[in-house]
Coordinates of N, CA and C in Angstrom, one line a residue:
X1 N 7.4 -15.9 -2.4 CA 7.0 -16.8 -1.3 C 5.7 -16.4 -0.8
X2 N 4.8 -17.4 -0.4 CA 3.5 -17.2 0.1 C 3.5 -17.5 1.7
X3 N 3.0 -16.6 2.4 CA 2.9 -16.8 3.8 C 1.4 -16.8 4.2
X4 N 1.1 -17.5 5.3 CA -0.2 -17.7 5.8 C -0.2 -17.8 7.3
X5 N -1.0 -16.9 8.0 CA -1.0 -17.0 9.4 C -1.5 -18.3 10.0
X6 N -2.2 -19.0 9.1 CA -2.9 -20.3 9.6 C -1.9 -21.5 9.5
X7 N -0.7 -21.4 8.9 CA 0.2 -22.4 8.8 C 1.3 -22.3 9.9
X8 N 1.2 -23.3 10.9 CA 2.2 -23.3 12.0 C 3.6 -23.3 11.6
X9 N 4.4 -22.5 12.1 CA 5.8 -22.5 11.8 C 6.2 -21.8 10.5
X10 N 5.2 -21.1 9.9 CA 5.5 -20.4 8.6 C 6.1 -19.1 9.0
X11 N 6.9 -18.5 8.1 CA 7.7 -17.2 8.3 C 6.6 -16.2 8.4
X12 N 6.6 -15.4 9.3 CA 5.7 -14.2 9.3 C 6.2 -13.1 8.5
X13 N 5.4 -12.1 8.2 CA 5.8 -10.9 7.4 C 6.8 -10.2 8.0
X14 N 6.7 -10.0 9.3 CA 7.8 -9.2 10.1 C 9.1 -9.9 10.1
X15 N 9.1 -11.2 10.3 CA 10.4 -11.9 10.2 C 11.1 -11.7 8.8
X16 N 10.3 -11.8 7.7 CA 10.8 -11.5 6.5 C 11.4 -10.1 6.3
X17 N 10.6 -9.2 6.8 CA 11.0 -7.8 6.6 C 12.3 -7.6 7.4
X18 N 12.4 -8.2 8.5 CA 13.6 -8.0 9.4 C 14.9 -8.4 8.6
X19 N 14.8 -9.3 7.6 CA 16.0 -9.7 6.8 C 16.2 -8.8 5.6
X20 N 15.4 -7.7 5.4 CA 15.6 -6.9 4.3 C 16.3 -5.6 4.6
X21 N 16.9 -4.9 3.7 CA 17.6 -3.6 3.9 C 16.5 -2.5 4.2
X22 N 17.1 -1.5 4.8 CA 16.2 -0.3 5.2 C 15.6 0.3 3.9
X23 N 14.3 0.5 4.0 CA 13.6 1.3 2.9 C 13.8 0.6 1.5
X24 N 13.8 -0.8 1.6 CA 14.1 -1.5 0.3 C 12.8 -2.3 -0.2
X25 N 11.7 -2.2 0.6 CA 10.5 -3.0 0.3 C 9.3 -2.2 0.0
X26 N 8.6 -2.6 -1.1 CA 7.3 -2.0 -1.4 C 6.2 -2.8 -0.9
X27 N 5.2 -2.1 -0.2 CA 4.0 -2.8 0.3 C 2.9 -2.5 -0.5
X28 N 2.2 -3.5 -1.1 CA 1.0 -3.3 -2.0 C -0.1 -4.0 -1.3
X29 N -1.2 -3.1 -1.1 CA -2.5 -3.6 -0.5 C -3.5 -2.7 -0.8
X30 N -4.7 -3.2 -1.0 CA -5.9 -2.4 -1.4 C -6.9 -2.4 -0.3
X31 N -6.5 -2.6 1.0 CA -7.4 -2.5 2.1 C -8.1 -3.8 2.4
X32 N -9.1 -3.8 3.3 CA -9.7 -5.1 3.7 C -10.8 -5.5 2.7
X33 N -11.2 -4.6 1.8 CA -12.2 -5.1 0.9 C -12.0 -4.7 -0.6
X34 N -10.9 -4.0 -0.9 CA -10.6 -3.6 -2.3 C -10.3 -4.8 -3.1
X35 N -10.8 -4.9 -4.3 CA -10.5 -6.0 -5.3 C -10.1 -5.3 -6.6
X36 N -9.4 -6.1 -7.4 CA -9.1 -5.9 -8.8 C -9.7 -6.8 -9.8
X37 N -9.9 -6.4 -11.0 CA -10.3 -7.3 -12.0 C -9.2 -8.4 -12.3
X38 N -9.5 -9.5 -12.8 CA -8.5 -10.5 -13.2 C -7.4 -10.0 -14.1
X39 N -7.8 -9.3 -15.1 CA -6.8 -8.7 -16.1 C -5.9 -7.6 -15.3
X40 N -6.5 -6.9 -14.4 CA -5.7 -5.9 -13.7 C -4.7 -6.5 -12.7
X41 N -5.2 -7.6 -12.1 CA -4.3 -8.3 -11.2 C -3.1 -9.0 -12.0
X42 N -3.4 -9.4 -13.1 CA -2.3 -9.9 -13.9 C -1.3 -8.9 -14.4
X43 N -1.8 -7.6 -14.7 CA -0.9 -6.5 -15.1 C -0.1 -6.1 -13.8
X44 N -0.8 -6.0 -12.7 CA 0.0 -5.7 -11.4 C 1.1 -6.7 -11.1
X45 N 0.8 -7.9 -11.2 CA 1.8 -9.0 -10.9 C 3.0 -8.8 -11.8
X46 N 2.7 -8.7 -13.1 CA 3.8 -8.5 -14.1 C 4.5 -7.2 -13.8
X47 N 3.9 -6.1 -13.5 CA 4.6 -4.9 -13.3 C 5.5 -5.0 -12.0
X48 N 5.0 -5.6 -11.0 CA 5.9 -5.8 -9.8 C 7.0 -6.7 -10.1
X49 N 6.8 -7.7 -11.0 CA 7.9 -8.7 -11.2 C 8.9 -7.9 -12.1
X50 N 8.5 -7.2 -13.1 CA 9.4 -6.5 -14.0 C 10.2 -5.4 -13.3
X51 N 9.7 -4.8 -12.3 CA 10.4 -3.8 -11.5 C 11.6 -4.3 -10.8
X52 N 11.7 -5.6 -10.6 CA 12.7 -6.2 -9.8 C 12.9 -5.6 -8.4
X53 N 11.8 -5.1 -7.8 CA 11.8 -4.5 -6.5 C 11.3 -5.5 -5.5
X54 N 11.9 -5.6 -4.4 CA 11.3 -6.4 -3.3 C 10.0 -5.9 -2.8
X55 N 9.1 -6.8 -2.6 CA 7.7 -6.4 -2.3 C 7.0 -7.4 -1.4
X56 N 6.0 -6.8 -0.6 CA 5.0 -7.5 0.1 C 3.7 -7.2 -0.5
X57 N 3.0 -8.2 -1.0 CA 1.6 -8.0 -1.7 C 0.6 -8.8 -1.0
X58 N -0.5 -8.1 -0.5 CA -1.6 -8.6 0.1 C -2.6 -9.0 -1.1
X59 N -2.8 -10.2 -1.3 CA -3.7 -10.6 -2.5 C -5.0 -11.1 -2.1
X60 N -6.0 -10.6 -2.8 CA -7.3 -11.0 -2.5 C -7.8 -11.5 -3.9
X61 N -8.8 -12.4 -3.8 CA -9.3 -12.9 -5.1 C -9.9 -11.8 -6.0
X62 N -9.7 -11.8 -7.3 CA -10.1 -10.7 -8.2 C -11.6 -10.7 -8.2
X63 N -12.1 -9.5 -8.7 CA -13.6 -9.4 -9.0 C -13.8 -10.2 -10.3
X64 N -15.0 -10.5 -10.6 CA -15.5 -11.3 -11.8 C -15.9 -10.3 -12.9
X65 N -15.8 -9.0 -12.7 CA -16.2 -8.1 -13.7 C -15.2 -7.9 -14.8
X66 N -15.4 -6.8 -15.6 CA -14.5 -6.5 -16.7 C -13.2 -5.9 -16.2
X67 N -12.3 -5.7 -17.1 CA -10.9 -5.3 -16.7 C -10.9 -4.0 -15.9
X68 N -11.9 -3.2 -16.1 CA -11.8 -1.9 -15.4 C -12.6 -2.0 -14.1
X69 N -13.1 -3.1 -13.7 CA -14.0 -3.1 -12.6 C -13.2 -3.3 -11.3
X70 N -13.7 -2.6 -10.2 CA -13.1 -2.8 -8.8 C -14.3 -2.5 -7.9
X71 N -14.4 -3.4 -6.9 CA -15.6 -3.2 -6.0 C -15.2 -3.6 -4.7
X72 N -16.0 -3.4 -3.7 CA -15.8 -3.7 -2.3 C -16.1 -5.1 -2.1
X73 N -15.2 -6.0 -1.8 CA -15.4 -7.4 -1.6 C -15.7 -7.6 -0.2
X74 N -16.9 -8.0 0.2 CA -17.3 -8.2 1.6 C -17.4 -9.7 2.0
X75 N -17.0 -10.6 1.1 CA -17.0 -12.0 1.5 C -16.1 -12.3 2.6
X76 N -14.9 -11.7 2.5 CA -13.8 -12.0 3.6 C -13.2 -13.4 3.4
X77 N -13.4 -14.1 2.3 CA -13.0 -15.4 2.1 C -12.2 -15.5 0.8
X78 N -11.1 -16.3 0.8 CA -10.3 -16.6 -0.4 C -11.0 -17.8 -1.1
X79 N -11.7 -17.6 -2.2 CA -12.5 -18.6 -2.8 C -11.8 -19.5 -3.8
X80 N -10.7 -18.9 -4.3 CA -9.9 -19.7 -5.3 C -8.4 -19.7 -4.9
X81 N -7.7 -20.7 -5.3 CA -6.2 -20.7 -5.1 C -5.5 -19.6 -5.9
X82 N -4.5 -19.0 -5.4 CA -3.8 -17.9 -6.1 C -3.3 -18.3 -7.4
X83 N -2.9 -19.6 -7.5 CA -2.3 -19.9 -8.8 C -3.3 -19.9 -10.0
X84 N -4.6 -19.7 -9.6 CA -5.7 -19.7 -10.6 C -5.8 -18.2 -11.2
X85 N -5.3 -17.2 -10.4 CA -5.5 -15.9 -10.9 C -4.2 -15.0 -10.9
X86 N -3.2 -15.6 -10.6 CA -1.8 -15.0 -10.8 C -1.2 -15.6 -12.0
X87 N -0.3 -14.8 -12.7 CA 0.3 -15.3 -13.9 C 1.0 -16.6 -13.6
X88 N 1.0 -17.5 -14.6 CA 1.6 -18.8 -14.5 C 3.1 -18.6 -14.2
X89 N 3.6 -19.3 -13.1 CA 5.0 -19.2 -12.8 C 5.4 -18.0 -11.9
X90 N 4.4 -17.0 -11.7 CA 4.8 -15.8 -11.0 C 5.4 -16.0 -9.6
X91 N 4.7 -16.9 -8.8 CA 5.2 -17.2 -7.4 C 6.6 -17.8 -7.4
X92 N 6.8 -18.6 -8.4 CA 8.2 -19.3 -8.6 C 9.2 -18.3 -8.9
X93 N 8.9 -17.5 -9.9 CA 9.9 -16.5 -10.4 C 10.3 -15.5 -9.4
X94 N 9.4 -15.1 -8.6 CA 9.5 -14.0 -7.7 C 9.8 -14.5 -6.2
X95 N 10.0 -15.6 -6.0 CA 10.2 -16.2 -4.7 C 11.3 -15.6 -3.8
X96 N 12.3 -15.1 -4.5 CA 13.5 -14.5 -3.8 C 13.3 -13.0 -3.6
X97 N 12.3 -12.5 -4.1 CA 12.2 -11.0 -4.1 C 10.8 -10.6 -3.5
X98 N 10.0 -11.5 -3.2 CA 8.6 -11.1 -2.8 C 8.1 -11.9 -1.6
X99 N 7.0 -11.4 -1.0 CA 6.2 -12.1 0.0 C 4.8 -11.9 -0.4
X100 N 4.0 -12.9 -0.7 CA 2.7 -12.8 -1.1 C 1.8 -13.3 0.0
X101 N 0.9 -12.4 0.6 CA 0.1 -12.7 1.8 C -1.4 -12.8 1.3
X102 N -2.0 -13.9 1.5 CA -3.4 -14.1 1.2 C -4.3 -13.3 2.1
X103 N -5.2 -12.4 1.5 CA -6.3 -11.8 2.2 C -5.9 -10.6 3.1
X104 N -5.1 -10.9 4.1 CA -5.0 -9.8 5.2 C -3.6 -9.8 5.8
X105 N -3.0 -8.6 6.2 CA -1.8 -8.5 6.9 C -1.9 -7.3 7.8
X106 N -1.1 -7.3 8.8 CA -1.1 -6.2 9.8 C -0.4 -5.0 9.2
X107 N -1.2 -4.2 8.6 CA -0.7 -3.0 7.9 C 0.0 -2.0 8.7
X108 N -0.5 -1.8 9.9 CA 0.1 -0.8 10.7 C 1.5 -1.2 11.2
X109 N 1.7 -2.5 11.4 CA 3.0 -3.0 11.8 C 4.0 -3.1 10.6
X110 N 3.4 -3.3 9.5 CA 4.3 -3.4 8.2 C 4.8 -2.0 7.9
X111 N 3.8 -1.0 7.8 CA 4.1 0.3 7.5 C 5.2 1.0 8.4
X112 N 5.2 0.5 9.7 CA 6.1 1.1 10.6 C 7.5 0.4 10.6
X113 N 7.7 -0.6 9.7 CA 8.9 -1.3 9.7 C 10.0 -0.5 9.0
X114 N 11.2 -0.6 9.4 CA 12.3 0.2 8.9 C 12.7 -0.2 7.4
X115 N 12.3 -1.5 7.0 CA 12.6 -1.8 5.6 C 11.6 -1.4 4.6
X116 N 10.5 -0.7 5.1 CA 9.5 -0.3 4.1 C 9.9 1.0 3.4
X117 N 9.8 1.0 2.1 CA 10.2 2.3 1.4 C 9.2 2.8 0.5
X118 N 8.0 2.1 0.4 CA 7.0 2.6 -0.4 C 5.7 1.9 -0.2
X119 N 4.6 2.5 -0.5 CA 3.2 1.8 -0.3 C 2.4 2.0 -1.5
X120 N 2.0 0.9 -2.1 CA 1.0 0.9 -3.3 C -0.4 0.8 -2.6
X121 N -1.2 1.9 -2.6 CA -2.4 1.8 -1.8 C -3.6 2.3 -2.5
X122 N -4.8 1.8 -2.0 CA -6.0 2.3 -2.6 C -6.4 3.7 -2.0
X123 N -5.7 4.2 -1.1 CA -5.8 5.6 -0.5 C -7.1 5.6 0.3
X124 N -7.4 4.6 1.0 CA -8.5 4.7 2.0 C -7.9 5.7 3.0
X125 N -8.8 6.3 3.9 CA -8.4 7.2 4.9 C -7.4 6.7 5.9
X126 N -7.8 5.5 6.5 CA -6.8 4.9 7.5 C -5.5 4.6 6.9
X127 N -5.5 4.0 5.6 CA -4.2 3.8 5.0 C -3.5 5.0 4.7
X128 N -4.1 6.0 4.3 CA -3.4 7.3 4.0 C -2.8 7.8 5.3
X129 N -3.5 7.9 6.4 CA -2.9 8.4 7.7 C -1.8 7.6 8.2
X130 N -2.0 6.2 8.1 CA -1.0 5.3 8.5 C 0.3 5.5 7.7
X131 N 0.2 5.7 6.5 CA 1.4 5.8 5.7 C 2.1 7.2 5.9
X132 N 1.3 8.3 6.1 CA 1.8 9.6 6.4 C 2.5 9.6 7.7
X133 N 2.0 9.0 8.8 CA 2.5 9.1 10.1 C 3.8 8.2 10.2
X134 N 4.0 7.3 9.3 CA 5.2 6.6 9.2 C 6.2 7.1 8.2
X135 N 5.8 8.2 7.5 CA 6.8 8.7 6.5 C 7.0 7.9 5.3
X136 N 6.0 7.1 4.9 CA 6.2 6.2 3.7 C 5.6 6.8 2.4
X137 N 6.3 7.1 1.4 CA 5.7 7.6 0.2 C 4.9 6.6 -0.5
X138 N 4.0 7.1 -1.4 CA 3.0 6.2 -1.9 C 2.8 6.1 -3.4
X139 N 2.4 5.1 -4.0 CA 1.8 5.0 -5.3 C 0.2 4.9 -5.0
X140 N -0.5 6.0 -5.5 CA -1.9 6.1 -5.2 C -2.7 5.4 -6.3
X141 N -3.5 4.5 -5.8 CA -4.3 3.6 -6.7 C -5.8 3.6 -6.2
X142 N -6.5 4.7 -6.3 CA -7.9 4.8 -5.8 C -8.9 3.9 -6.4
X143 N -9.8 3.4 -5.6 CA -10.9 2.5 -6.2 C -12.3 3.0 -6.1
X144 N -12.6 3.5 -5.0 CA -14.0 4.0 -4.8 C -14.1 5.0 -3.7
X145 N -15.3 5.6 -3.4 CA -15.7 6.5 -2.3 C -14.7 7.7 -2.3
X146 N -14.2 8.0 -1.1 CA -13.4 9.1 -1.0 C -11.9 8.9 -1.4
X147 N -11.6 7.7 -1.9 CA -10.2 7.5 -2.2 C -9.6 8.3 -3.4
X148 N -10.5 8.7 -4.4 CA -10.1 9.6 -5.5 C -9.7 10.9 -5.0
X149 N -10.4 11.5 -4.0 CA -10.1 12.7 -3.4 C -8.8 12.6 -2.6
X150 N -8.6 11.6 -1.9 CA -7.5 11.4 -1.1 C -6.3 11.3 -2.0
X151 N -6.4 10.6 -3.1 CA -5.3 10.4 -4.1 C -4.9 11.8 -4.7
X152 N -5.8 12.6 -4.9 CA -5.6 13.9 -5.5 C -4.8 14.8 -4.4
X153 N -5.3 14.7 -3.2 CA -4.5 15.4 -2.1 C -3.1 14.9 -2.0
X154 N -2.9 13.6 -2.0 CA -1.5 13.0 -1.8 C -0.5 13.5 -2.9
X155 N -1.0 13.5 -4.2 CA -0.2 13.7 -5.3 C -0.1 15.2 -5.6
X156 N -1.2 15.9 -5.7 CA -1.2 17.3 -6.1 C -0.9 18.3 -5.1
X157 N -1.4 18.0 -3.8 CA -1.2 19.0 -2.8 C 0.0 18.8 -1.9
X158 N 0.1 17.5 -1.5 CA 1.2 17.2 -0.5 C 2.4 16.7 -1.2
X159 N 2.3 16.2 -2.4 CA 3.5 15.7 -3.2 C 4.1 14.6 -2.5
X160 N 3.4 13.6 -1.9 CA 4.0 12.4 -1.3 C 3.7 11.2 -2.0
X161 N 3.1 11.3 -3.1 CA 2.6 10.1 -4.0 C 2.7 10.4 -5.4
X162 N 2.7 9.3 -6.2 CA 2.6 9.4 -7.6 C 1.3 8.4 -7.9
X163 N 0.8 8.6 -9.1 CA -0.4 7.7 -9.5 C -0.4 7.5 -11.0
X164 N -1.1 6.4 -11.4 CA -1.2 6.1 -12.8 C -1.8 7.3 -13.7
X165 N -1.5 7.2 -14.9 CA -2.0 8.3 -15.8 C -3.5 8.2 -16.1
X166 N -4.0 6.9 -15.9 CA -5.4 6.6 -16.0 C -6.0 6.3 -14.6
X167 N -7.3 6.5 -14.6 CA -8.1 6.1 -13.4 C -8.3 4.6 -13.3
X168 N -7.7 3.9 -12.3 CA -7.7 2.5 -12.3 C -9.0 1.8 -12.4
X169 N -10.1 2.6 -12.0 CA -11.5 2.0 -12.0 C -12.1 2.2 -13.5
X170 N -11.5 2.9 -14.3 CA -11.9 3.2 -15.6 C -11.2 2.5 -16.8
X171 N -9.9 2.4 -16.5 CA -9.0 1.8 -17.6 C -8.0 0.9 -17.0
X172 N -7.5 -0.1 -17.8 CA -6.5 -0.9 -17.4 C -5.1 -0.2 -17.2
X173 N -4.5 -0.3 -16.0 CA -3.1 0.2 -15.8 C -2.2 -0.9 -16.2
X174 N -1.4 -0.6 -17.3 CA -0.6 -1.6 -17.9 C 0.7 -1.9 -17.0
X175 N 1.2 -3.1 -17.3 CA 2.4 -3.5 -16.5 C 3.6 -2.6 -16.7
X176 N 3.7 -1.9 -17.9 CA 4.9 -1.1 -18.1 C 4.8 0.1 -17.3
X177 N 3.6 0.7 -17.1 CA 3.4 1.9 -16.3 C 3.6 1.5 -14.8
X178 N 3.1 0.3 -14.4 CA 3.3 -0.1 -13.0 C 4.8 -0.2 -12.6
X179 N 5.5 -0.9 -13.5 CA 7.0 -1.1 -13.4 C 7.6 0.2 -13.3
X180 N 7.2 1.3 -14.1 CA 7.8 2.5 -14.1 C 7.6 3.3 -12.8
X181 N 6.3 3.2 -12.3 CA 6.0 3.9 -11.1 C 6.8 3.3 -9.8
X182 N 6.9 2.0 -9.8 CA 7.6 1.4 -8.8 C 9.1 1.8 -8.8
X183 N 9.7 1.9 -10.0 CA 11.1 2.2 -10.0 C 11.3 3.7 -9.7
X184 N 10.3 4.6 -10.1 CA 10.5 6.0 -9.7 C 10.4 6.2 -8.3
X185 N 9.6 5.5 -7.6 CA 9.4 5.7 -6.2 C 10.5 5.2 -5.4
X186 N 11.0 3.9 -5.8 CA 11.9 3.2 -5.0 C 13.4 3.1 -5.5
X187 N 13.6 3.5 -6.8 CA 14.9 3.3 -7.3 C 15.6 4.4 -7.9
X188 N 14.9 5.5 -8.2 CA 15.5 6.6 -9.0 C 15.6 7.9 -8.2
X189 N 16.3 8.9 -8.7 CA 16.5 10.1 -8.1 C 15.2 10.9 -8.1
X190 N 14.3 10.6 -9.1 CA 13.1 11.3 -9.3 C 12.1 11.1 -8.1
X191 N 12.3 10.0 -7.4 CA 11.4 9.6 -6.3 C 12.0 10.3 -5.0
X192 N 13.2 10.8 -5.0 CA 13.7 11.3 -3.7 C 12.9 12.5 -3.1
X193 N 12.5 13.5 -4.0 CA 11.7 14.6 -3.4 C 10.4 14.1 -2.8
X194 N 9.8 13.0 -3.3 CA 8.6 12.5 -2.8 C 8.9 11.8 -1.4
X195 N 10.0 11.1 -1.3 CA 10.4 10.5 -0.1 C 10.7 11.6 1.0
X196 N 11.3 12.6 0.6 CA 11.7 13.7 1.5 C 10.5 14.4 2.0
X197 N 9.5 14.6 1.2 CA 8.2 15.3 1.7 C 7.4 14.4 2.6
X198 N 7.5 13.0 2.3 CA 6.8 12.1 3.3 C 7.4 12.1 4.7
X199 N 8.8 12.2 4.6 CA 9.5 12.2 6.0 C 9.2 13.5 6.7
X200 N 9.1 14.6 6.0 CA 8.8 15.8 6.6 C 7.4 15.8 7.3
X201 N 6.5 15.3 6.6 CA 5.1 15.1 7.1 C 5.1 14.3 8.3
X202 N 5.8 13.2 8.4 CA 6.0 12.3 9.6 C 6.5 13.2 10.7
X203 N 7.4 14.0 10.6 CA 8.0 14.9 11.6 C 7.0 15.8 12.1
X204 N 6.2 16.4 11.2 CA 5.2 17.3 11.5 C 4.1 16.7 12.3
X205 N 3.8 15.5 11.9 CA 2.7 14.7 12.7 C 3.2 14.4 14.1
X206 N 4.4 13.9 14.2 CA 5.1 13.7 15.5 C 5.0 14.9 16.4
X207 N 5.4 16.1 15.8 CA 5.4 17.3 16.6 C 4.0 17.7 17.1
X208 N 3.1 17.5 16.2 CA 1.6 17.8 16.5 C 1.1 17.0 17.6
X209 N 1.4 15.7 17.7 CA 0.9 14.8 18.6 C 1.6 14.8 19.9
X210 N 2.9 15.3 20.0 CA 3.6 15.4 21.2 C 3.1 16.5 22.1
X211 N 3.5 16.4 23.4 CA 3.0 17.3 24.4 C 3.3 18.8 24.0
X212 N 2.3 19.6 24.0 CA 2.5 21.0 23.5 C 2.3 21.2 22.0
X213 N 2.1 20.1 21.3 CA 1.8 20.2 19.9 C 0.4 20.6 19.6
X214 N 0.1 21.0 18.4 CA -1.3 21.5 18.0 C -2.3 20.4 18.2
X215 N -2.1 19.2 17.9 CA -3.1 18.2 18.0 C -3.3 17.8 19.5
X216 N -2.2 17.7 20.2 CA -2.2 17.5 21.7 C -3.0 18.6 22.4
X217 N -2.8 19.8 22.1 CA -3.5 20.9 22.7 C -5.0 20.9 22.3
X218 N -5.3 20.5 21.2 CA -6.7 20.6 20.8 C -7.5 19.5 21.5
X219 N -6.8 18.3 21.7 CA -7.4 17.2 22.4 C -7.7 17.6 23.9
X220 N -6.6 18.3 24.5 CA -6.7 18.7 25.9 C -7.9 19.8 26.0
X221 N -7.9 20.7 25.1 CA -9.0 21.7 25.1 C -10.4 21.0 25.0
X222 N -10.5 20.0 24.1 CA -11.7 19.3 24.0 C -12.2 18.5 25.3
X223 N -11.2 17.9 25.9 CA -11.5 17.2 27.2 C -12.0 18.2 28.3
X224 N -11.3 19.3 28.3 CA -11.6 20.3 29.3 C -13.0 20.8 29.0
X225 N -13.4 21.0 27.8 CA -14.7 21.5 27.5 C -15.8 20.5 27.9
X226 N -15.5 19.2 27.6 CA -16.5 18.2 28.0 C -16.6 18.0 29.5
X227 N -15.4 18.2 30.3 CA -15.5 18.1 31.7 C -16.3 19.3 32.3
X228 N -16.3 20.4 31.6 CA -16.9 21.7 32.3 C -18.3 21.7 32.1
X229 N -18.9 20.7 31.2 CA -20.4 20.8 31.0 C -21.2 20.1 32.1

């Protein structure tokens, strides 16, 4: 199903999420500017469909480069209809299991919803922090800048994410691997430790931000220091 904020009376993302079971939906988004190649978008669409997992996917027009290209799209406009760059019949075949959102969605609101169980993300810093503070485990798909470092931290140090065997900006991530990653994160026992670590980090973040917590105290000390100058 495709939703658009510009269509009066159309179902909103949150209304759709309200109808789903707890932790049953995967959210896929590459930020406000991340794009995939046409071939990679095709593989991602097939991987999501084959996983048979409910998902919300924020879709932006693909880049016009090679299969391994991904760049920051600054146009902010959808220049082609989705039917031109998604697999033929994809929207029809997945209409009962997905929500496709053109261009943009309220990520903070979505990640905080009880039906969210996973996040396929480009690992931008804001997206990383929003996912961690909501206790949502991730599939790390870095595209550029600091995102590769963030992906390494999430997978190797924190253990709250999994990632493709290849670097998405260098090689095509095939549909079979995408299907497998989604199932690991959302459907199998193998993903449970990742989920548990994500929830523990959420609790740690809440404690740090609450009164008397480390982050709370640090901010208070900073304010006192500024006021004393």
